[in-house]
mmCIF file of C-alpha atoms in Angstrom:
data_model
loop_
_atom_site.group_PDB
_atom_site.id
_atom_site.type_symbol
_atom_site.label_atom_id
_atom_site.label_comp_id
_atom_site.label_asym_id
_atom_site.label_seq_id
_atom_site.Cartn_x
_atom_site.Cartn_y
_atom_site.Cartn_z
ATOM 1 C CA GLY A 1 0.000 0.000 0.000
ATOM 2 C CA LEU A 2 2.979 2.396 0.048
ATOM 3 C CA PHE A 3 2.522 5.286 -2.350
ATOM 4 C CA LYS A 4 5.704 6.772 -3.807
ATOM 5 C CA SER A 5 5.737 10.538 -4.159
ATOM 6 C CA PRO A 6 4.672 11.546 -7.669
ATOM 7 C CA PHE A 7 7.014 14.538 -7.475
ATOM 8 C CA ASN A 8 10.758 14.758 -7.980
ATOM 9 C CA PHE A 9 12.879 16.332 -5.264
ATOM 10 C CA LYS A 10 16.000 18.328 -6.032
ATOM 11 C CA GLN A 11 18.775 19.301 -3.657
ATOM 12 C CA SER A 12 18.577 23.076 -3.522
ATOM 13 C CA GLY A 13 20.643 26.013 -2.335
ATOM 14 C CA GLU A 14 24.045 25.847 -0.697
ATOM 15 C CA SER A 15 22.486 23.746 2.042
ATOM 16 C CA GLY A 16 21.405 21.072 -0.442
ATOM 17 C CA ILE A 17 18.001 20.529 1.176
ATOM 18 C CA PRO A 18 15.668 18.468 -1.059
ATOM 19 C CA VAL A 19 12.674 20.501 -2.268
ATOM 20 C CA SER A 20 9.750 19.261 -4.350
ATOM 21 C CA GLU A 21 9.574 20.207 -8.008
ATOM 22 C CA ILE A 22 6.194 21.876 -7.399
ATOM 23 C CA PHE A 23 7.965 24.602 -5.379
ATOM 24 C CA PRO A 24 10.812 25.752 -7.679
ATOM 25 C CA GLU A 25 10.791 29.368 -6.410
ATOM 26 C CA VAL A 26 10.671 28.366 -2.746
ATOM 27 C CA ALA A 27 13.621 26.075 -3.508
ATOM 28 C CA LYS A 28 15.667 29.158 -4.389
ATOM 29 C CA CYS A 29 14.959 30.534 -0.887
ATOM 30 C CA ILE A 30 15.759 27.319 0.994
ATOM 31 C CA ASP A 31 18.926 28.726 2.559
ATOM 32 C CA ASP A 32 16.688 31.086 4.552
ATOM 33 C CA ILE A 33 14.347 28.272 5.618
ATOM 34 C CA CYS A 34 14.378 25.819 8.524
ATOM 35 C CA VAL A 35 12.363 22.676 7.774
ATOM 36 C CA ILE A 36 11.061 20.788 10.801
ATOM 37 C CA ARG A 37 10.508 17.206 9.631
ATOM 38 C CA SER A 38 9.414 15.688 12.917
ATOM 39 C CA MET A 39 6.178 17.487 13.770
ATOM 40 C CA HIS A 40 3.357 15.553 15.404
ATOM 41 C CA THR A 41 -0.006 16.401 16.911
ATOM 42 C CA ASP A 42 -2.781 14.663 18.836
ATOM 43 C CA VAL A 43 -5.696 13.955 16.506
ATOM 44 C CA PRO A 44 -5.988 13.144 12.758
ATOM 45 C CA ASN A 45 -9.206 15.143 12.208
ATOM 46 C CA HIS A 46 -9.327 18.645 10.741
ATOM 47 C CA GLU A 47 -11.336 20.394 13.448
ATOM 48 C CA PRO A 48 -9.337 19.422 16.551
ATOM 49 C CA SER A 49 -6.009 19.594 14.715
ATOM 50 C CA LEU A 50 -6.736 23.061 13.352
ATOM 51 C CA LEU A 51 -7.686 24.163 16.843
ATOM 52 C CA MET A 52 -4.479 22.659 18.217
ATOM 53 C CA MET A 53 -2.286 24.361 15.613
ATOM 54 C CA ASN A 54 -4.013 27.716 16.042
ATOM 55 C CA SER A 55 -4.829 27.790 19.751
ATOM 56 C CA GLY A 56 -2.816 25.025 21.428
ATOM 57 C CA ASN A 57 -5.804 22.891 22.379
ATOM 58 C CA THR A 58 -8.118 20.483 20.555
ATOM 59 C CA GLN A 59 -11.148 21.985 22.307
ATOM 60 C CA PRO A 60 -12.769 25.264 21.196
ATOM 61 C CA VAL A 61 -13.097 28.496 23.165
ATOM 62 C CA ARG A 62 -9.357 28.911 23.673
ATOM 63 C CA PRO A 63 -7.491 32.037 22.531
ATOM 64 C CA SER A 64 -5.638 31.783 19.220
ATOM 65 C CA MET A 65 -1.897 32.258 18.959
ATOM 66 C CA GLY A 66 -2.315 35.692 17.367
ATOM 67 C CA SER A 67 -4.481 36.782 20.286
ATOM 68 C CA TRP A 68 -1.910 35.511 22.780
ATOM 69 C CA LEU A 69 0.851 37.406 20.953
ATOM 70 C CA CYS A 70 -1.102 40.664 20.979
ATOM 71 C CA TYR A 71 -1.963 40.157 24.639
ATOM 72 C CA GLY A 72 1.675 39.497 25.517
ATOM 73 C CA LEU A 73 3.367 42.064 23.292
ATOM 74 C CA GLY A 74 0.751 44.766 22.771
ATOM 75 C CA VAL A 75 0.375 46.520 19.436
ATOM 76 C CA GLU A 76 2.742 48.807 17.537
ATOM 77 C CA ASN A 77 0.205 50.572 15.310
ATOM 78 C CA GLN A 78 -2.752 52.004 17.206
ATOM 79 C CA ASP A 79 -4.611 52.682 13.950
ATOM 80 C CA LEU A 80 -4.786 49.066 12.745
ATOM 81 C CA PRO A 81 -5.777 45.780 14.409
ATOM 82 C CA GLY A 82 -2.865 43.958 15.987
ATOM 83 C CA PHE A 83 -3.937 40.632 14.469
ATOM 84 C CA VAL A 84 -5.222 40.365 10.893
ATOM 85 C CA VAL A 85 -6.488 37.208 9.173
ATOM 86 C CA LEU A 86 -6.562 37.103 5.363
ATOM 87 C CA CYS A 87 -8.887 34.234 4.480
ATOM 88 C CA PRO A 88 -11.121 34.107 1.380
ATOM 89 C CA GLY A 89 -14.068 32.305 2.907
ATOM 90 C CA LYS A 90 -14.293 29.971 5.860
ATOM 91 C CA PRO A 91 -11.923 27.109 6.686
ATOM 92 C CA VAL A 92 -13.107 24.150 8.738
ATOM 93 C CA VAL A 93 -13.950 25.451 12.273
ATOM 94 C CA GLY A 94 -13.963 29.028 10.968
ATOM 95 C CA PRO A 95 -13.660 32.121 13.204
ATOM 96 C CA GLN A 96 -12.663 30.070 16.251
ATOM 97 C CA LEU A 97 -9.230 29.756 14.599
ATOM 98 C CA TRP A 98 -8.587 33.473 15.174
ATOM 99 C CA SER A 99 -10.758 33.927 18.258
ATOM 100 C CA ASN A 100 -9.662 35.789 21.370
ATOM 101 C CA GLY A 101 -11.397 33.089 23.464
ATOM 102 C CA PHE A 102 -11.491 34.339 27.045
ATOM 103 C CA LEU A 103 -8.889 37.069 26.442
ATOM 104 C CA PRO A 104 -10.262 40.627 26.104
ATOM 105 C CA GLY A 105 -12.110 41.077 22.821
ATOM 106 C CA ILE A 106 -9.668 43.680 21.479
ATOM 107 C CA TYR A 107 -7.240 40.793 20.824
ATOM 108 C CA GLN A 108 -9.513 38.918 18.426
ATOM 109 C CA GLY A 109 -8.230 38.518 14.874
ATOM 110 C CA CYS A 110 -9.725 40.875 12.293
ATOM 111 C CA HIS A 111 -10.933 38.660 9.448
ATOM 112 C CA ILE A 112 -10.600 40.090 5.934
ATOM 113 C CA GLY A 113 -12.268 38.080 3.167
ATOM 114 C CA LYS A 114 -11.975 40.039 -0.075
ATOM 115 C CA LEU A 115 -9.040 42.407 -0.436
ATOM 116 C CA ASP A 116 -10.908 45.471 -1.640
ATOM 117 C CA PRO A 117 -9.637 48.550 0.247
ATOM 118 C CA LYS A 118 -12.898 50.417 -0.323
ATOM 119 C CA LYS A 119 -15.095 47.609 0.949
ATOM 120 C CA ILE A 120 -12.861 46.639 3.875
ATOM 121 C CA VAL A 121 -13.867 49.716 5.879
ATOM 122 C CA ASP A 122 -17.151 50.447 4.127
ATOM 123 C CA HIS A 123 -19.197 49.266 7.103
ATOM 124 C CA ILE A 124 -17.289 51.508 9.525
ATOM 125 C CA ASN A 125 -16.875 54.501 7.224
ATOM 126 C CA ASN A 126 -19.138 57.403 8.214
ATOM 127 C CA LYS A 127 -20.545 58.956 5.048
ATOM 128 C CA HIS A 128 -22.437 61.714 6.844
ATOM 129 C CA LEU A 129 -19.898 63.333 9.176
ATOM 130 C CA THR A 130 -16.437 64.780 8.572
ATOM 131 C CA PRO A 131 -13.472 63.162 10.385
ATOM 132 C CA GLY A 132 -13.241 66.191 12.679
ATOM 133 C CA THR A 133 -16.898 65.958 13.646
ATOM 134 C CA GLN A 134 -16.576 62.206 14.135
ATOM 135 C CA ARG A 135 -13.612 62.813 16.442
ATOM 136 C CA GLN A 136 -15.662 65.245 18.536
ATOM 137 C CA GLN A 137 -18.524 62.760 18.651
ATOM 138 C CA LEU A 138 -16.233 59.922 19.662
ATOM 139 C CA ASP A 139 -14.562 62.039 22.345
ATOM 140 C CA LEU A 140 -17.999 62.758 23.829
ATOM 141 C CA ILE A 141 -18.896 59.061 23.690
ATOM 142 C CA ASN A 142 -15.584 58.208 25.372
ATOM 143 C CA GLN A 143 -16.366 60.633 28.205
ATOM 144 C CA LEU A 144 -19.713 58.910 28.708
ATOM 145 C CA ASN A 145 -18.005 55.524 28.449
ATOM 146 C CA ASP A 146 -15.523 56.538 31.155
ATOM 147 C CA LEU A 147 -18.462 57.254 33.466
ATOM 148 C CA HIS A 148 -19.984 53.931 32.448
ATOM 149 C CA VAL A 149 -16.744 52.056 33.126
ATOM 150 C CA GLY A 150 -16.401 53.750 36.500
ATOM 151 C CA GLN A 151 -19.683 52.164 37.545
ATOM 152 C CA ARG A 152 -18.609 48.744 36.217
ATOM 153 C CA SER A 153 -14.993 48.346 37.236
ATOM 154 C CA GLY A 154 -13.286 45.296 35.786
ATOM 155 C CA ASP A 155 -15.745 44.800 32.926
ATOM 156 C CA ASP A 156 -13.363 43.507 30.219
ATOM 157 C CA GLN A 157 -16.095 43.244 27.602
ATOM 158 C CA LEU A 158 -17.028 46.893 28.003
ATOM 159 C CA GLU A 159 -13.372 47.955 27.856
ATOM 160 C CA SER A 160 -12.855 45.883 24.697
ATOM 161 C CA ARG A 161 -15.934 47.390 23.067
ATOM 162 C CA ILE A 162 -14.654 50.903 23.725
ATOM 163 C CA GLN A 163 -11.199 50.081 22.334
ATOM 164 C CA SER A 164 -12.686 48.382 19.261
ATOM 165 C CA LEU A 165 -14.760 51.449 18.395
ATOM 166 C CA GLU A 166 -11.657 53.628 18.696
ATOM 167 C CA VAL A 167 -9.693 51.334 16.348
ATOM 168 C CA ALA A 168 -12.630 51.265 13.909
ATOM 169 C CA PHE A 169 -12.607 55.067 13.765
ATOM 170 C CA LYS A 170 -8.867 55.198 13.106
ATOM 171 C CA MET A 171 -9.071 52.446 10.477
ATOM 172 C CA GLN A 172 -11.157 54.730 8.260
ATOM 173 C CA THR A 173 -8.010 56.627 7.327
ATOM 174 C CA GLU A 174 -5.293 54.000 7.833
ATOM 175 C CA ALA A 175 -6.821 50.824 6.401
ATOM 176 C CA PRO A 176 -7.587 51.962 2.831
ATOM 177 C CA GLU A 177 -3.930 52.846 2.299
ATOM 178 C CA ALA A 178 -2.558 49.788 4.097
ATOM 179 C CA PHE A 179 -4.627 47.336 2.045
ATOM 180 C CA ASP A 180 -4.171 49.112 -1.288
ATOM 181 C CA ILE A 181 -1.586 47.011 -3.120
ATOM 182 C CA THR A 182 -1.956 49.175 -6.250
ATOM 183 C CA LYS A 183 0.407 51.581 -4.497
ATOM 184 C CA GLU A 184 3.185 49.025 -4.951
ATOM 185 C CA THR A 185 5.538 49.266 -7.912
ATOM 186 C CA LYS A 186 4.926 47.212 -11.030
ATOM 187 C CA ALA A 187 8.077 45.214 -10.283
ATOM 188 C CA THR A 188 6.825 44.304 -6.817
ATOM 189 C CA ARG A 189 3.398 43.291 -8.130
ATOM 190 C CA GLU A 190 5.029 41.091 -10.762
ATOM 191 C CA LEU A 191 7.293 39.567 -8.118
ATOM 192 C CA TYR A 192 4.264 38.162 -6.259
ATOM 193 C CA GLY A 193 2.192 37.223 -9.303
ATOM 194 C CA GLU A 194 -1.568 37.315 -9.636
ATOM 195 C CA GLY A 195 -4.503 35.908 -7.676
ATOM 196 C CA GLN A 196 -6.055 36.082 -4.224
ATOM 197 C CA PHE A 197 -3.209 34.276 -2.498
ATOM 198 C CA ALA A 198 -0.544 36.430 -4.154
ATOM 199 C CA ASP A 199 -2.415 39.589 -3.171
ATOM 200 C CA SER A 200 -2.754 38.280 0.392
ATOM 201 C CA CYS A 201 0.987 37.625 0.694
ATOM 202 C CA LEU A 202 1.773 41.118 -0.605
ATOM 203 C CA THR A 203 -0.804 42.608 1.757
ATOM 204 C CA ALA A 204 0.776 40.656 4.625
ATOM 205 C CA ARG A 205 4.099 42.360 3.941
ATOM 206 C CA ARG A 206 2.407 45.779 3.843
ATOM 207 C CA LEU A 207 0.690 45.122 7.177
ATOM 208 C CA VAL A 208 3.842 43.829 8.874
ATOM 209 C CA GLU A 209 5.653 46.895 7.576
ATOM 210 C CA ARG A 210 3.023 49.061 9.282
ATOM 211 C CA GLY A 211 3.347 47.401 12.670
ATOM 212 C CA VAL A 212 0.602 44.762 12.600
ATOM 213 C CA ARG A 213 1.755 42.168 15.105
ATOM 214 C CA MET A 214 0.547 39.008 13.358
ATOM 215 C CA VAL A 215 -0.854 38.337 9.897
ATOM 216 C CA GLN A 216 -2.322 34.945 9.085
ATOM 217 C CA VAL A 217 -2.779 34.033 5.411
ATOM 218 C CA TYR A 218 -4.981 31.101 4.395
ATOM 219 C CA TYR A 219 -4.691 29.520 0.964
ATOM 220 C CA GLY A 220 -8.163 29.266 -0.537
ATOM 221 C CA ASN A 221 -11.518 28.443 1.040
ATOM 222 C CA GLY A 222 -12.302 25.342 3.107
ATOM 223 C CA GLN A 223 -9.579 22.679 2.982
ATOM 224 C CA PRO A 224 -8.024 23.076 -0.492
ATOM 225 C CA TRP A 225 -4.931 20.932 0.214
ATOM 226 C CA ASP A 226 -7.004 18.015 1.513
ATOM 227 C CA ASP A 227 -6.314 15.711 -1.473
ATOM 228 C CA HIS A 228 -7.734 12.315 -0.573
ATOM 229 C CA GLY A 229 -7.725 11.568 -4.284
ATOM 230 C CA ASN A 230 -5.448 12.455 -7.214
ATOM 231 C CA ILE A 231 -2.835 14.102 -5.044
ATOM 232 C CA GLU A 232 -0.515 14.629 -8.009
ATOM 233 C CA LYS A 233 -2.928 16.891 -9.870
ATOM 234 C CA GLY A 234 -4.237 18.582 -6.715
ATOM 235 C CA HIS A 235 -0.904 19.370 -5.120
ATOM 236 C CA ARG A 236 0.783 20.296 -8.388
ATOM 237 C CA ASP A 237 -1.970 22.782 -9.210
ATOM 238 C CA LYS A 238 -1.940 24.422 -5.771
ATOM 239 C CA GLY A 239 1.857 24.415 -5.719
ATOM 240 C CA GLN A 240 1.980 26.307 -9.006
ATOM 241 C CA LYS A 241 -0.535 28.837 -7.697
ATOM 242 C CA SER A 242 1.238 29.479 -4.390
ATOM 243 C CA ASP A 243 4.963 28.927 -5.011
ATOM 244 C CA GLN A 244 5.745 32.316 -6.547
ATOM 245 C CA ALA A 245 3.898 34.290 -3.876
ATOM 246 C CA ILE A 246 5.515 32.425 -0.978
ATOM 247 C CA ALA A 247 9.003 32.968 -2.359
ATOM 248 C CA ALA A 248 8.184 36.594 -3.179
ATOM 249 C CA LEU A 249 7.141 37.254 0.413
ATOM 250 C CA LEU A 250 10.440 35.899 1.708
ATOM 251 C CA ARG A 251 12.485 37.833 -0.862
ATOM 252 C CA ASP A 252 10.520 41.032 -0.312
ATOM 253 C CA LEU A 253 10.848 40.886 3.465
ATOM 254 C CA LYS A 254 14.555 40.145 3.160
ATOM 255 C CA SER A 255 15.258 42.956 0.672
ATOM 256 C CA ARG A 256 13.567 45.463 2.998
ATOM 257 C CA GLY A 257 15.441 44.283 6.090
ATOM 258 C CA LEU A 258 12.231 42.936 7.635
ATOM 259 C CA LEU A 259 12.918 39.199 7.564
ATOM 260 C CA GLU A 260 15.311 39.253 10.496
ATOM 261 C CA ASP A 261 12.504 40.666 12.682
ATOM 262 C CA THR A 262 9.611 38.793 11.057
ATOM 263 C CA LEU A 263 8.972 35.105 11.674
ATOM 264 C CA VAL A 264 7.338 33.299 8.744
ATOM 265 C CA LEU A 265 5.630 29.972 9.475
ATOM 266 C CA TRP A 266 4.282 27.782 6.664
ATOM 267 C CA GLY A 267 2.363 24.541 7.154
ATOM 268 C CA GLY A 268 -0.910 22.798 7.847
ATOM 269 C CA GLU A 269 -2.560 21.134 10.831
ATOM 270 C CA PHE A 270 -1.172 17.650 10.101
ATOM 271 C CA GLY A 271 0.461 15.597 7.351
ATOM 272 C CA ARG A 272 -0.521 12.860 4.911
ATOM 273 C CA THR A 273 -0.008 9.103 5.050
ATOM 274 C CA PRO A 274 2.817 7.361 3.148
ATOM 275 C CA VAL A 275 0.237 4.853 1.896
ATOM 276 C CA SER A 276 -2.333 5.523 -0.800
ATOM 277 C CA GLU A 277 -6.002 6.263 -0.372
ATOM 278 C CA GLY A 278 -8.126 5.251 -3.336
ATOM 279 C CA GLY A 279 -5.021 4.521 -5.361
ATOM 280 C CA ASN A 280 -3.727 8.061 -5.903
ATOM 281 C CA GLY A 281 -4.599 10.067 -2.791
ATOM 282 C CA ARG A 282 -3.441 10.220 0.818
ATOM 283 C CA ASP A 283 -5.301 10.236 4.126
ATOM 284 C CA HIS A 284 -4.656 12.366 7.232
ATOM 285 C CA ASN A 285 -1.566 11.617 9.313
ATOM 286 C CA HIS A 286 -0.915 13.272 12.666
ATOM 287 C CA HIS A 287 2.064 11.080 13.624
ATOM 288 C CA GLY A 288 4.670 12.789 11.446
ATOM 289 C CA PHE A 289 4.703 15.824 9.168
ATOM 290 C CA SER A 290 6.689 18.911 8.230
ATOM 291 C CA VAL A 291 6.392 22.664 8.639
ATOM 292 C CA TRP A 292 8.962 25.309 7.879
ATOM 293 C CA LEU A 293 10.009 28.601 9.405
ATOM 294 C CA ALA A 294 12.081 31.496 8.100
ATOM 295 C CA GLY A 295 13.441 34.718 9.569
ATOM 296 C CA GLY A 296 12.706 35.965 13.066
ATOM 297 C CA GLY A 297 15.823 34.452 14.644
ATOM 298 C CA VAL A 298 15.608 30.968 13.086
ATOM 299 C CA LYS A 299 18.589 29.284 11.409
ATOM 300 C CA GLY A 300 18.170 29.103 7.658
ATOM 301 C CA GLY A 301 19.292 26.299 5.368
ATOM 302 C CA MET A 302 18.712 23.478 7.835
ATOM 303 C CA THR A 303 16.420 20.566 8.577
ATOM 304 C CA TYR A 304 15.495 19.383 12.040
ATOM 305 C CA GLY A 305 14.240 15.973 13.079
ATOM 306 C CA SER A 306 13.081 13.077 10.948
ATOM 307 C CA THR A 307 10.389 10.443 10.605
ATOM 308 C CA ASP A 308 10.776 6.695 10.274
ATOM 309 C CA GLU A 309 11.913 5.203 6.957
ATOM 310 C CA PHE A 310 8.332 5.223 5.646
ATOM 311 C CA GLY A 311 7.666 8.875 6.471
ATOM 312 C CA PHE A 312 4.851 7.858 8.799
ATOM 313 C CA ALA A 313 5.806 8.804 12.360
ATOM 314 C CA ALA A 314 8.207 11.355 13.851
ATOM 315 C CA MET A 315 11.163 9.516 15.397
ATOM 316 C CA GLU A 316 14.205 11.761 15.818
ATOM 317 C CA ASN A 317 14.000 15.103 17.655
ATOM 318 C CA LYS A 318 10.210 14.982 17.797
ATOM 319 C CA VAL A 319 8.450 18.361 17.881
ATOM 320 C CA HIS A 320 4.895 18.615 19.153
ATOM 321 C CA VAL A 321 2.696 21.589 18.313
ATOM 322 C CA HIS A 322 3.159 22.718 21.933
ATOM 323 C CA ASP A 323 6.924 22.785 21.321
ATOM 324 C CA LEU A 324 6.426 24.786 18.135
ATOM 325 C CA HIS A 325 4.311 27.332 20.024
ATOM 326 C CA ALA A 326 6.843 27.531 22.854
ATOM 327 C CA THR A 327 9.592 28.191 20.299
ATOM 328 C CA ILE A 328 7.572 30.860 18.489
ATOM 329 C CA LEU A 329 6.864 32.678 21.751
ATOM 330 C CA HIS A 330 10.552 32.416 22.687
ATOM 331 C CA LEU A 331 11.499 34.026 19.375
ATOM 332 C CA MET A 332 9.058 36.830 20.194
ATOM 333 C CA GLY A 333 10.842 37.386 23.503
ATOM 334 C CA ILE A 334 8.233 35.628 25.655
ATOM 335 C CA ASN A 335 8.683 32.732 28.060
ATOM 336 C CA HIS A 336 5.740 30.478 27.213
ATOM 337 C CA GLU A 337 5.361 29.426 30.851
ATOM 338 C CA ASP A 338 5.000 33.051 31.966
ATOM 339 C CA LEU A 339 2.403 34.144 29.391
ATOM 340 C CA THR A 340 -0.745 33.278 31.357
ATOM 341 C CA TYR A 341 -4.275 34.564 31.788
ATOM 342 C CA ARG A 342 -6.470 33.728 34.754
ATOM 343 C CA TYR A 343 -9.904 32.500 33.740
ATOM 344 C CA SER A 344 -12.506 30.374 35.481
ATOM 345 C CA GLY A 345 -10.319 29.824 38.518
ATOM 346 C CA ARG A 346 -7.070 28.769 36.852
ATOM 347 C CA ASP A 347 -4.167 30.182 34.871
ATOM 348 C CA PHE A 348 -4.265 29.311 31.162
ATOM 349 C CA ARG A 349 -1.501 29.588 28.608
ATOM 350 C CA LEU A 350 -1.025 28.846 24.896
ATOM 351 C CA THR A 351 1.072 25.753 25.609
ATOM 352 C CA ASP A 352 -1.212 24.489 28.415
ATOM 353 C CA VAL A 353 1.120 22.516 30.749
ATOM 354 C CA HIS A 354 3.426 21.359 27.942
ATOM 355 C CA GLY A 355 5.983 22.716 25.508
ATOM 356 C CA HIS A 356 9.774 22.913 25.185
ATOM 357 C CA VAL A 357 11.725 25.472 23.181
ATOM 358 C CA VAL A 358 13.559 23.873 20.247
ATOM 359 C CA HIS A 359 16.888 25.628 20.841
ATOM 360 C CA ASP A 360 18.709 23.797 18.039
ATOM 361 C CA ILE A 361 16.885 25.774 15.327
ATOM 362 C CA LEU A 362 17.634 29.181 16.858
ATOM 363 C CA ALA A 363 20.220 31.385 15.176
#
């Protein structure tokens, strides 16, 4: 039942790391990439595994990683959300993947579906009052809110609502420019290519450049990489449509001096089996899979860990999702054991009671 990969792999870069033929542009960036080959998670189903990868727990109603990062680090740009999610549609589970959970609501991810600068803020844009008049109105509302808060001390939901309205007001002027990729040069646009995913990757760079703490980019709607059948056609097609944009993001960040301060993580919620499903597809596999990281203090041009000889289960230097989260927080300057929030009588954290920093991949 073993199913040989339908793709050729070529040793790439000075590091000589094998990269699939469906990612020729990413292969040219491999010396900036650290490939973790020994990832594993708890459950082989989309919903709990997506929740684990995004929020560190297979159960819902836990804060997402982006929310934890904004809670721990604060925001750099007061005029834009600290956590932006670029997703054309709804993946399995949906908004829970960027939820603030029990953290204050201001830390929830701001979901952007279609990248139209005019429509993005259309529902918060006041067409009847000038910005100056709006500011006066909002200042008056804030004075009333301060009185309201004084009578309800410790009401996180009320505080979050007030902060969200303030950000919404500021986004009217900041967001249209930040999301307008037509302001980029022709050369930059051509570097990324065309399509929703390419535009999202370019937008991600623009947002990071403007101080947005975390940007999460989803490829397509639903579960587009979930090829239980005809994996050669499915993966080759999606590889061709994403390869250029991924490599462009890395090159663009690097050329602007942003890659050293920006951590790029690429991967899914689990892997695929080394055996076939239906002859030419693969089923879910949570025992062993790969993700890669670049920039942000990670060593480039290296692989870490390995699976067994069949590519089924992580064996050497195993890395659980909790370990990945602990490492990401470490790279952001946060001790994952110290980043806690008290809720319902106990202290919660992204890594629960687990997680070890993978020091070997740190630059």
